[in-house]
PDB file of C-alpha atoms in Angstrom:
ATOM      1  CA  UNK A   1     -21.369 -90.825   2.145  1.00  0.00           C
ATOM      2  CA  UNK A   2     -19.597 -87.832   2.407  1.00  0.00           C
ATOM      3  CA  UNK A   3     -15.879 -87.934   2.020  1.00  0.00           C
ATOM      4  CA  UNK A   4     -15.230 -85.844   5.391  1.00  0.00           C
ATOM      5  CA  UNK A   5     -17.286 -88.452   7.235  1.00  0.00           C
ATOM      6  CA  UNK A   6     -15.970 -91.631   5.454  1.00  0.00           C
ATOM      7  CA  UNK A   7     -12.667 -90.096   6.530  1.00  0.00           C
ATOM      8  CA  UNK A   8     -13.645 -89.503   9.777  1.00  0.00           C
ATOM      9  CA  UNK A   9     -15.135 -93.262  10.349  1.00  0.00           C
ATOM     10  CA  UNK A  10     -11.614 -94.670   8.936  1.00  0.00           C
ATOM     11  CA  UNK A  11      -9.908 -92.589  11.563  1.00  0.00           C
ATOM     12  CA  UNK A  12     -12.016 -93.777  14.472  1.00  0.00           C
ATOM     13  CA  UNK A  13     -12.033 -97.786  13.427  1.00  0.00           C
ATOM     14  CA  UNK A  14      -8.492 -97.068  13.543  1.00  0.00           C
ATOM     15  CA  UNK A  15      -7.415 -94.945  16.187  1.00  0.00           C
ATOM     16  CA  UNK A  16     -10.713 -95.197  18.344  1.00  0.00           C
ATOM     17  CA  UNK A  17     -12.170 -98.693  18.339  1.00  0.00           C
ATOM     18  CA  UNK A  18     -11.047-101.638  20.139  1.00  0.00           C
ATOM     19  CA  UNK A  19     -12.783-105.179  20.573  1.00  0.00           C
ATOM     20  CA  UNK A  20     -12.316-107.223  24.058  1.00  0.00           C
ATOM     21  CA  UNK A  21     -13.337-107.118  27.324  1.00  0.00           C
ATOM     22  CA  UNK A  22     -14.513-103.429  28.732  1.00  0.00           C
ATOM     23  CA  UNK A  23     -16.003-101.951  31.667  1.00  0.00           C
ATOM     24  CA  UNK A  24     -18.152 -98.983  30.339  1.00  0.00           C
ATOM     25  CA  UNK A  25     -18.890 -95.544  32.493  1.00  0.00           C
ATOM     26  CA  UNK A  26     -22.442 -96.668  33.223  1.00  0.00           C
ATOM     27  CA  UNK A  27     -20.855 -99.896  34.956  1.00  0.00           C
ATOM     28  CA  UNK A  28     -22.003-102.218  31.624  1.00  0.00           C
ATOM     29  CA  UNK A  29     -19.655-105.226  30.111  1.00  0.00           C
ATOM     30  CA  UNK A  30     -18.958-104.844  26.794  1.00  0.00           C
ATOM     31  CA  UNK A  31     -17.458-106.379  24.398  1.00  0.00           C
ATOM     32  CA  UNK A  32     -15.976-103.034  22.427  1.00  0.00           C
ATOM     33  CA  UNK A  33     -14.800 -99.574  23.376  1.00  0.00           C
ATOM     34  CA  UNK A  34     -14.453 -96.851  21.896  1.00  0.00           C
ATOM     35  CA  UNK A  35     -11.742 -94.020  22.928  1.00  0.00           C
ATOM     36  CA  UNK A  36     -12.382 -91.397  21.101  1.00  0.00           C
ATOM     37  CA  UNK A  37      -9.397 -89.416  22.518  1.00  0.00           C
ATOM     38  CA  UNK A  38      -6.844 -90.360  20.001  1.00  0.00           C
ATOM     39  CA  UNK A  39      -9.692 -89.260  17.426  1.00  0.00           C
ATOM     40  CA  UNK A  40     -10.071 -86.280  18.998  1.00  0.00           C
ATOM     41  CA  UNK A  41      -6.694 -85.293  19.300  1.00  0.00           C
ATOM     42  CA  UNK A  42      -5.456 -86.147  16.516  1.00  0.00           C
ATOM     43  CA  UNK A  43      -4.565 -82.869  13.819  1.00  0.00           C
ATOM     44  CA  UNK A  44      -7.278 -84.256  11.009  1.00  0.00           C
ATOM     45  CA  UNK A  45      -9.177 -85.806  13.594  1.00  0.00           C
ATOM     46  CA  UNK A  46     -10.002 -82.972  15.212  1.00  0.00           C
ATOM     47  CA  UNK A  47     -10.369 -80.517  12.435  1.00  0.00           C
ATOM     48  CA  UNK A  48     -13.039 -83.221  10.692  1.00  0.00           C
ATOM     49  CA  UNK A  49     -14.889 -83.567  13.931  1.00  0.00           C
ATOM     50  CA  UNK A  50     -15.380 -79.564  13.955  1.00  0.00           C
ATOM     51  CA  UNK A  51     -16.600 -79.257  10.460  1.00  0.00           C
ATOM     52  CA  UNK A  52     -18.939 -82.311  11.173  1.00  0.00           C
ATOM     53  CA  UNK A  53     -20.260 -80.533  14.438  1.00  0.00           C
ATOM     54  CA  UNK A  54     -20.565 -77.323  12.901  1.00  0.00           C
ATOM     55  CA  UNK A  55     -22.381 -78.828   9.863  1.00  0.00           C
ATOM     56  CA  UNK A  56     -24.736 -80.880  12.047  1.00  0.00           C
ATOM     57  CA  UNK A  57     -25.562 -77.684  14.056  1.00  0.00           C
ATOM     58  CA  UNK A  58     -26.137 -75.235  11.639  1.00  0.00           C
ATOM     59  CA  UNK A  59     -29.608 -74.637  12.125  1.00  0.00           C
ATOM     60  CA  UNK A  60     -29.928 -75.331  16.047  1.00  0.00           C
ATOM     61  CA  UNK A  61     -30.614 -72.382  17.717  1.00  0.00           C
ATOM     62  CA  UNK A  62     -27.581 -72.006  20.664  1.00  0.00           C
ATOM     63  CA  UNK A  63     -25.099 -69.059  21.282  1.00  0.00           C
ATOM     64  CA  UNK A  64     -22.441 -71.751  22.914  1.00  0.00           C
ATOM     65  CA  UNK A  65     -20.576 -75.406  23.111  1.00  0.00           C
ATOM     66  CA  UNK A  66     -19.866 -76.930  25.927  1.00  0.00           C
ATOM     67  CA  UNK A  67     -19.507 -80.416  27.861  1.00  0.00           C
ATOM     68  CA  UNK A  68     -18.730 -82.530  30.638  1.00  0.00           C
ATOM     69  CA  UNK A  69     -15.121 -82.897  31.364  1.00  0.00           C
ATOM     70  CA  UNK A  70     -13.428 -85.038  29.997  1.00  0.00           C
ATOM     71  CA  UNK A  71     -15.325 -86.033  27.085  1.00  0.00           C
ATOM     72  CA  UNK A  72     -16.413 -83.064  25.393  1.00  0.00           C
ATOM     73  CA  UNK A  73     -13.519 -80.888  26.270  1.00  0.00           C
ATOM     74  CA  UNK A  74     -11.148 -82.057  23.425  1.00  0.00           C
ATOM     75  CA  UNK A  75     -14.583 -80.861  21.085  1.00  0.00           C
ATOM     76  CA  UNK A  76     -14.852 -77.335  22.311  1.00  0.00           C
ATOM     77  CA  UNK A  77     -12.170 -75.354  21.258  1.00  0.00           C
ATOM     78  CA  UNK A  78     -12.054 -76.783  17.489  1.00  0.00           C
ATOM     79  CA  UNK A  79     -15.610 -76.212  17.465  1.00  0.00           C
ATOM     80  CA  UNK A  80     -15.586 -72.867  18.756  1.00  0.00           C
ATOM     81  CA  UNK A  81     -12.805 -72.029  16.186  1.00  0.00           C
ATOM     82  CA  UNK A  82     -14.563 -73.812  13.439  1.00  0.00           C
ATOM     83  CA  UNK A  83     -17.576 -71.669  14.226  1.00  0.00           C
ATOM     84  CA  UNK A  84     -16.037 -68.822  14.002  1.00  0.00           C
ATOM     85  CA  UNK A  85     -14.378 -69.585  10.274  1.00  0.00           C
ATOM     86  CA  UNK A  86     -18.594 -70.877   9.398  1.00  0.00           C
ATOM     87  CA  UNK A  87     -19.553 -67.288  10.284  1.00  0.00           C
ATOM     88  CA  UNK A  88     -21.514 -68.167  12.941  1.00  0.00           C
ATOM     89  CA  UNK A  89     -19.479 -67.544  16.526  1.00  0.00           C
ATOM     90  CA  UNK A  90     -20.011 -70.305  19.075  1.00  0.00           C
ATOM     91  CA  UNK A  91     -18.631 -69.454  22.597  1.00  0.00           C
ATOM     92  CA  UNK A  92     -17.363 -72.837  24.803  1.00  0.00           C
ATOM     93  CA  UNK A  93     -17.488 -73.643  27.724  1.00  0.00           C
ATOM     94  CA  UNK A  94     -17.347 -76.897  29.989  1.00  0.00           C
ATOM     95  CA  UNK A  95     -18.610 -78.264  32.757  1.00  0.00           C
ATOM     96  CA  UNK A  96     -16.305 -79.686  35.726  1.00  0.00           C
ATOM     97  CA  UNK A  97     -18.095 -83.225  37.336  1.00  0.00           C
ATOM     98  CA  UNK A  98     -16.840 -81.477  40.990  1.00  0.00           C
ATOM     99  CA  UNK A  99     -16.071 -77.419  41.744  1.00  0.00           C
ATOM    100  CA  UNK A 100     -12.629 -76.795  42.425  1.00  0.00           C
ATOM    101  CA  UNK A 101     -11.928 -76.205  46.126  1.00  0.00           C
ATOM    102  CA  UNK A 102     -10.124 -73.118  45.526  1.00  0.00           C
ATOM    103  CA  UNK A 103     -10.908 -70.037  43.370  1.00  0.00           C
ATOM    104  CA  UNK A 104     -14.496 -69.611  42.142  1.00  0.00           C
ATOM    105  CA  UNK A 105     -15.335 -72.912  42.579  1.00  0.00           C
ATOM    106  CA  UNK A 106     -17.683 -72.640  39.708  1.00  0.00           C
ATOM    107  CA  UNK A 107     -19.290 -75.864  37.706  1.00  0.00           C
ATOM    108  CA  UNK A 108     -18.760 -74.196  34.770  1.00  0.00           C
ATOM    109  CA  UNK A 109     -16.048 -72.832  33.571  1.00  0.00           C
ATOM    110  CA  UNK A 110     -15.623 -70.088  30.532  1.00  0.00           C
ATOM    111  CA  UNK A 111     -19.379 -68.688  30.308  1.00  0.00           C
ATOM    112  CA  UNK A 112     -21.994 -67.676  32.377  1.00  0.00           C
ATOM    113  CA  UNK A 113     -25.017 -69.846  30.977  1.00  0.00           C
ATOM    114  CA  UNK A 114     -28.047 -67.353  32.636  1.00  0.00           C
ATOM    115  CA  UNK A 115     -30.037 -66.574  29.319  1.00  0.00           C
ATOM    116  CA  UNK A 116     -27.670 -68.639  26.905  1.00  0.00           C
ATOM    117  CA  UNK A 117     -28.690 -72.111  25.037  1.00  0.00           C
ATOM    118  CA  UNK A 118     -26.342 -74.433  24.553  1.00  0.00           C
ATOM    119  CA  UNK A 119     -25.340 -77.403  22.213  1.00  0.00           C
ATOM    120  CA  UNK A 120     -23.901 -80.109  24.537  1.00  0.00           C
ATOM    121  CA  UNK A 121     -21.056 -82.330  23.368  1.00  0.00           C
ATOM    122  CA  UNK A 122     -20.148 -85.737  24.455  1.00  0.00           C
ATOM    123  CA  UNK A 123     -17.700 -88.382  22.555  1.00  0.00           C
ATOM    124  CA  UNK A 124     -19.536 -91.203  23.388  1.00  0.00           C
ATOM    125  CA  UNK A 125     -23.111 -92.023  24.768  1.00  0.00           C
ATOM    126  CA  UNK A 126     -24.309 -95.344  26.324  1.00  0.00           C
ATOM    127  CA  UNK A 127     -26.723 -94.278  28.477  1.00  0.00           C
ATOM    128  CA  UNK A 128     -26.219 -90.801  28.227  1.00  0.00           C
ATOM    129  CA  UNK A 129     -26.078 -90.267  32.210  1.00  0.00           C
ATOM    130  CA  UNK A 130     -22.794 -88.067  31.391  1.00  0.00           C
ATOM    131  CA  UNK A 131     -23.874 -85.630  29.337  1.00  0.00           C
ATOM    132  CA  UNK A 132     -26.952 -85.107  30.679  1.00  0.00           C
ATOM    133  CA  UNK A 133     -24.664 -84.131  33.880  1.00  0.00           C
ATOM    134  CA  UNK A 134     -24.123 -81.048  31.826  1.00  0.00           C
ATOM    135  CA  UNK A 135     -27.839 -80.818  30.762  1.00  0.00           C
ATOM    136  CA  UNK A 136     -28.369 -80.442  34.840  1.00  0.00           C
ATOM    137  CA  UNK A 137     -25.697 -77.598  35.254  1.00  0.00           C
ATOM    138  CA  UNK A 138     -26.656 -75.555  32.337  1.00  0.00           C
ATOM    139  CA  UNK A 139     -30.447 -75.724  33.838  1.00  0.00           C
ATOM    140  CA  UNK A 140     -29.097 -74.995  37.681  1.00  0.00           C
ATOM    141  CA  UNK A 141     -27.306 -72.171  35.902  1.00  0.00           C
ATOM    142  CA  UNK A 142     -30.032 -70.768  33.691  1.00  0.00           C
ATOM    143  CA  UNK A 143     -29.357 -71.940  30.327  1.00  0.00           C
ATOM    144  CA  UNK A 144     -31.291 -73.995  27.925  1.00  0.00           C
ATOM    145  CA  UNK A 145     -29.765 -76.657  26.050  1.00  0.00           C
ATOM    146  CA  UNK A 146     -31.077 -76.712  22.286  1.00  0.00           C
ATOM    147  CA  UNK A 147     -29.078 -79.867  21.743  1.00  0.00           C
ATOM    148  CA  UNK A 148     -26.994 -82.702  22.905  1.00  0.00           C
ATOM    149  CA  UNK A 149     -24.449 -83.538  20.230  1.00  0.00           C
ATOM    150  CA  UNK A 150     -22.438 -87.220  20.302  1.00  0.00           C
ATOM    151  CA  UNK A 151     -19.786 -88.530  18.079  1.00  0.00           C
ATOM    152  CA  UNK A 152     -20.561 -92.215  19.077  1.00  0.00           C
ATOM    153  CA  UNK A 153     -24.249 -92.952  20.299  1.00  0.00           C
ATOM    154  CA  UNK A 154     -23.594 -97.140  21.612  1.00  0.00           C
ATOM    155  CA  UNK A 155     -28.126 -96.969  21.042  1.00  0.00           C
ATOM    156  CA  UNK A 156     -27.997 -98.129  24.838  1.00  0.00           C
ATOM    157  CA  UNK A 157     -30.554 -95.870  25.906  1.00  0.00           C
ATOM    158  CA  UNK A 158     -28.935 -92.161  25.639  1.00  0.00           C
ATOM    159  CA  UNK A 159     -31.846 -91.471  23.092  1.00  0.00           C
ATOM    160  CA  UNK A 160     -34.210 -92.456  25.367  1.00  0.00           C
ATOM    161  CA  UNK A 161     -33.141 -90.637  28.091  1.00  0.00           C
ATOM    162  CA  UNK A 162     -33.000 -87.427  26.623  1.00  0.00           C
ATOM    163  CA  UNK A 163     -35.863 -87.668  24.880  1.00  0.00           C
ATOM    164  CA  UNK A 164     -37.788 -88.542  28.435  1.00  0.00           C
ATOM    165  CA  UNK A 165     -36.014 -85.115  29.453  1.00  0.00           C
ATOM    166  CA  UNK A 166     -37.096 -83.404  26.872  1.00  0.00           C
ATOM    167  CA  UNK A 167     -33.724 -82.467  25.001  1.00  0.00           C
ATOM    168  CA  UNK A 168     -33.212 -83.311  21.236  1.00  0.00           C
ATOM    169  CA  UNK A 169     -30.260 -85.520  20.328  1.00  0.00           C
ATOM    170  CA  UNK A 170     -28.710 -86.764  17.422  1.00  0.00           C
ATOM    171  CA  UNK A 171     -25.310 -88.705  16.835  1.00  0.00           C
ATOM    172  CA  UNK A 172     -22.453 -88.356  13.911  1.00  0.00           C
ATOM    173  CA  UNK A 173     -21.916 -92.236  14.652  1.00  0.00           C
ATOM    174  CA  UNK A 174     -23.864 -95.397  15.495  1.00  0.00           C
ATOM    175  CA  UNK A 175     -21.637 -98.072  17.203  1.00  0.00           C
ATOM    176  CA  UNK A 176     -23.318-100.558  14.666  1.00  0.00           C
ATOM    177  CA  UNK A 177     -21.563 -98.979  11.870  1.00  0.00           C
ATOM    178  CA  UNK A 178     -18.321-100.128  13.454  1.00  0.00           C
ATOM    179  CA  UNK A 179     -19.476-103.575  14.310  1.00  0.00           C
ATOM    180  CA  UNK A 180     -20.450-104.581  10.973  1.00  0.00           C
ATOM    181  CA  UNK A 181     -16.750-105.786  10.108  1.00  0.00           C
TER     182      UNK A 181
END
């Protein structure tokens, strides 16, 4: 395994994974979480998530990063920085789950999407209903999304979904390589 990823998978047992009882996003019982937030915002945390993403990406044809708030919005900017040291620029951007009731009142926020495609980030997938609120917006908005990118996939149907929608997907993590222990 590589050593940035064995790293990484240290930091989220630690920081990220928790056993007990848990209401999910999709309204499941389970009997683990994972937070990803102290991951994410952690200093080597974040910068090992970027290099990850950036890696896993390399050859996915997208112009920009981006997410629904609040799980892929701790992603974006390392990403988009990271991208930028890979030599190969990645805008962000991120989608909000309501308009604002002032201002623009735009979805999404930091890009207009008509004529981009996009590499959608989410921290953790269970069903995948979140991210592929994002998946809707970038369509609405004329994008393409070339990729939905998680750092946890729970394999609880998120594959499935995505695949029925017709957008690739892929995972850094598998919630079973967490459970083992």
């Amino acid at each position: 395994m590589d050593q940035r990823r064995k790293r990484l998978a240290d930091l989220i047992k630690e920081r990220s994974f928790r056993r007990g009882n848990f209401t999910l996003a999709s309204g499941k019982q389970s009997a683990y979480y994972f937070d990803s937030k102290p991951t994410m915002l952690h200093p080597e945390g974040a910068g090992l998530l970027a290099a990850l993403i950036v890696d896993e990406i390399k050859d996915v044809k997208a112009d920009c990063v981006g997410g629904l708030e609040m799980g892929a919005i701790p992603l974006i900017a390392p990403v988009a920085m990271r991208s930028l040291e890979a030599g190969r620029p990645l805008d962000g951007f991120f989608v909000r789950k309501a308009p604002k009731d002032h201002g623009t009142r735009k979805r999404i926020e930091g890009l207009d999407m008509a004529g981009r495609s996009a590499v959608i980030l989410e921290d953790v997938t269970t069903t995948g209903g979140s991210a592929m609120q994002a998946v809707e917006e970038v369509r609405a908005a004329g994008g393409t999304v070339a990729l939905v990118l998680s750092i946890l996939d729970r394999g609880e149907g998120a594959a499935e979904l995505y695949a029925a929608a017709g957008v690739p997907f892929t995972s850094l993590f598998h919630a079973e390589e967490f459970l083992r222990d």
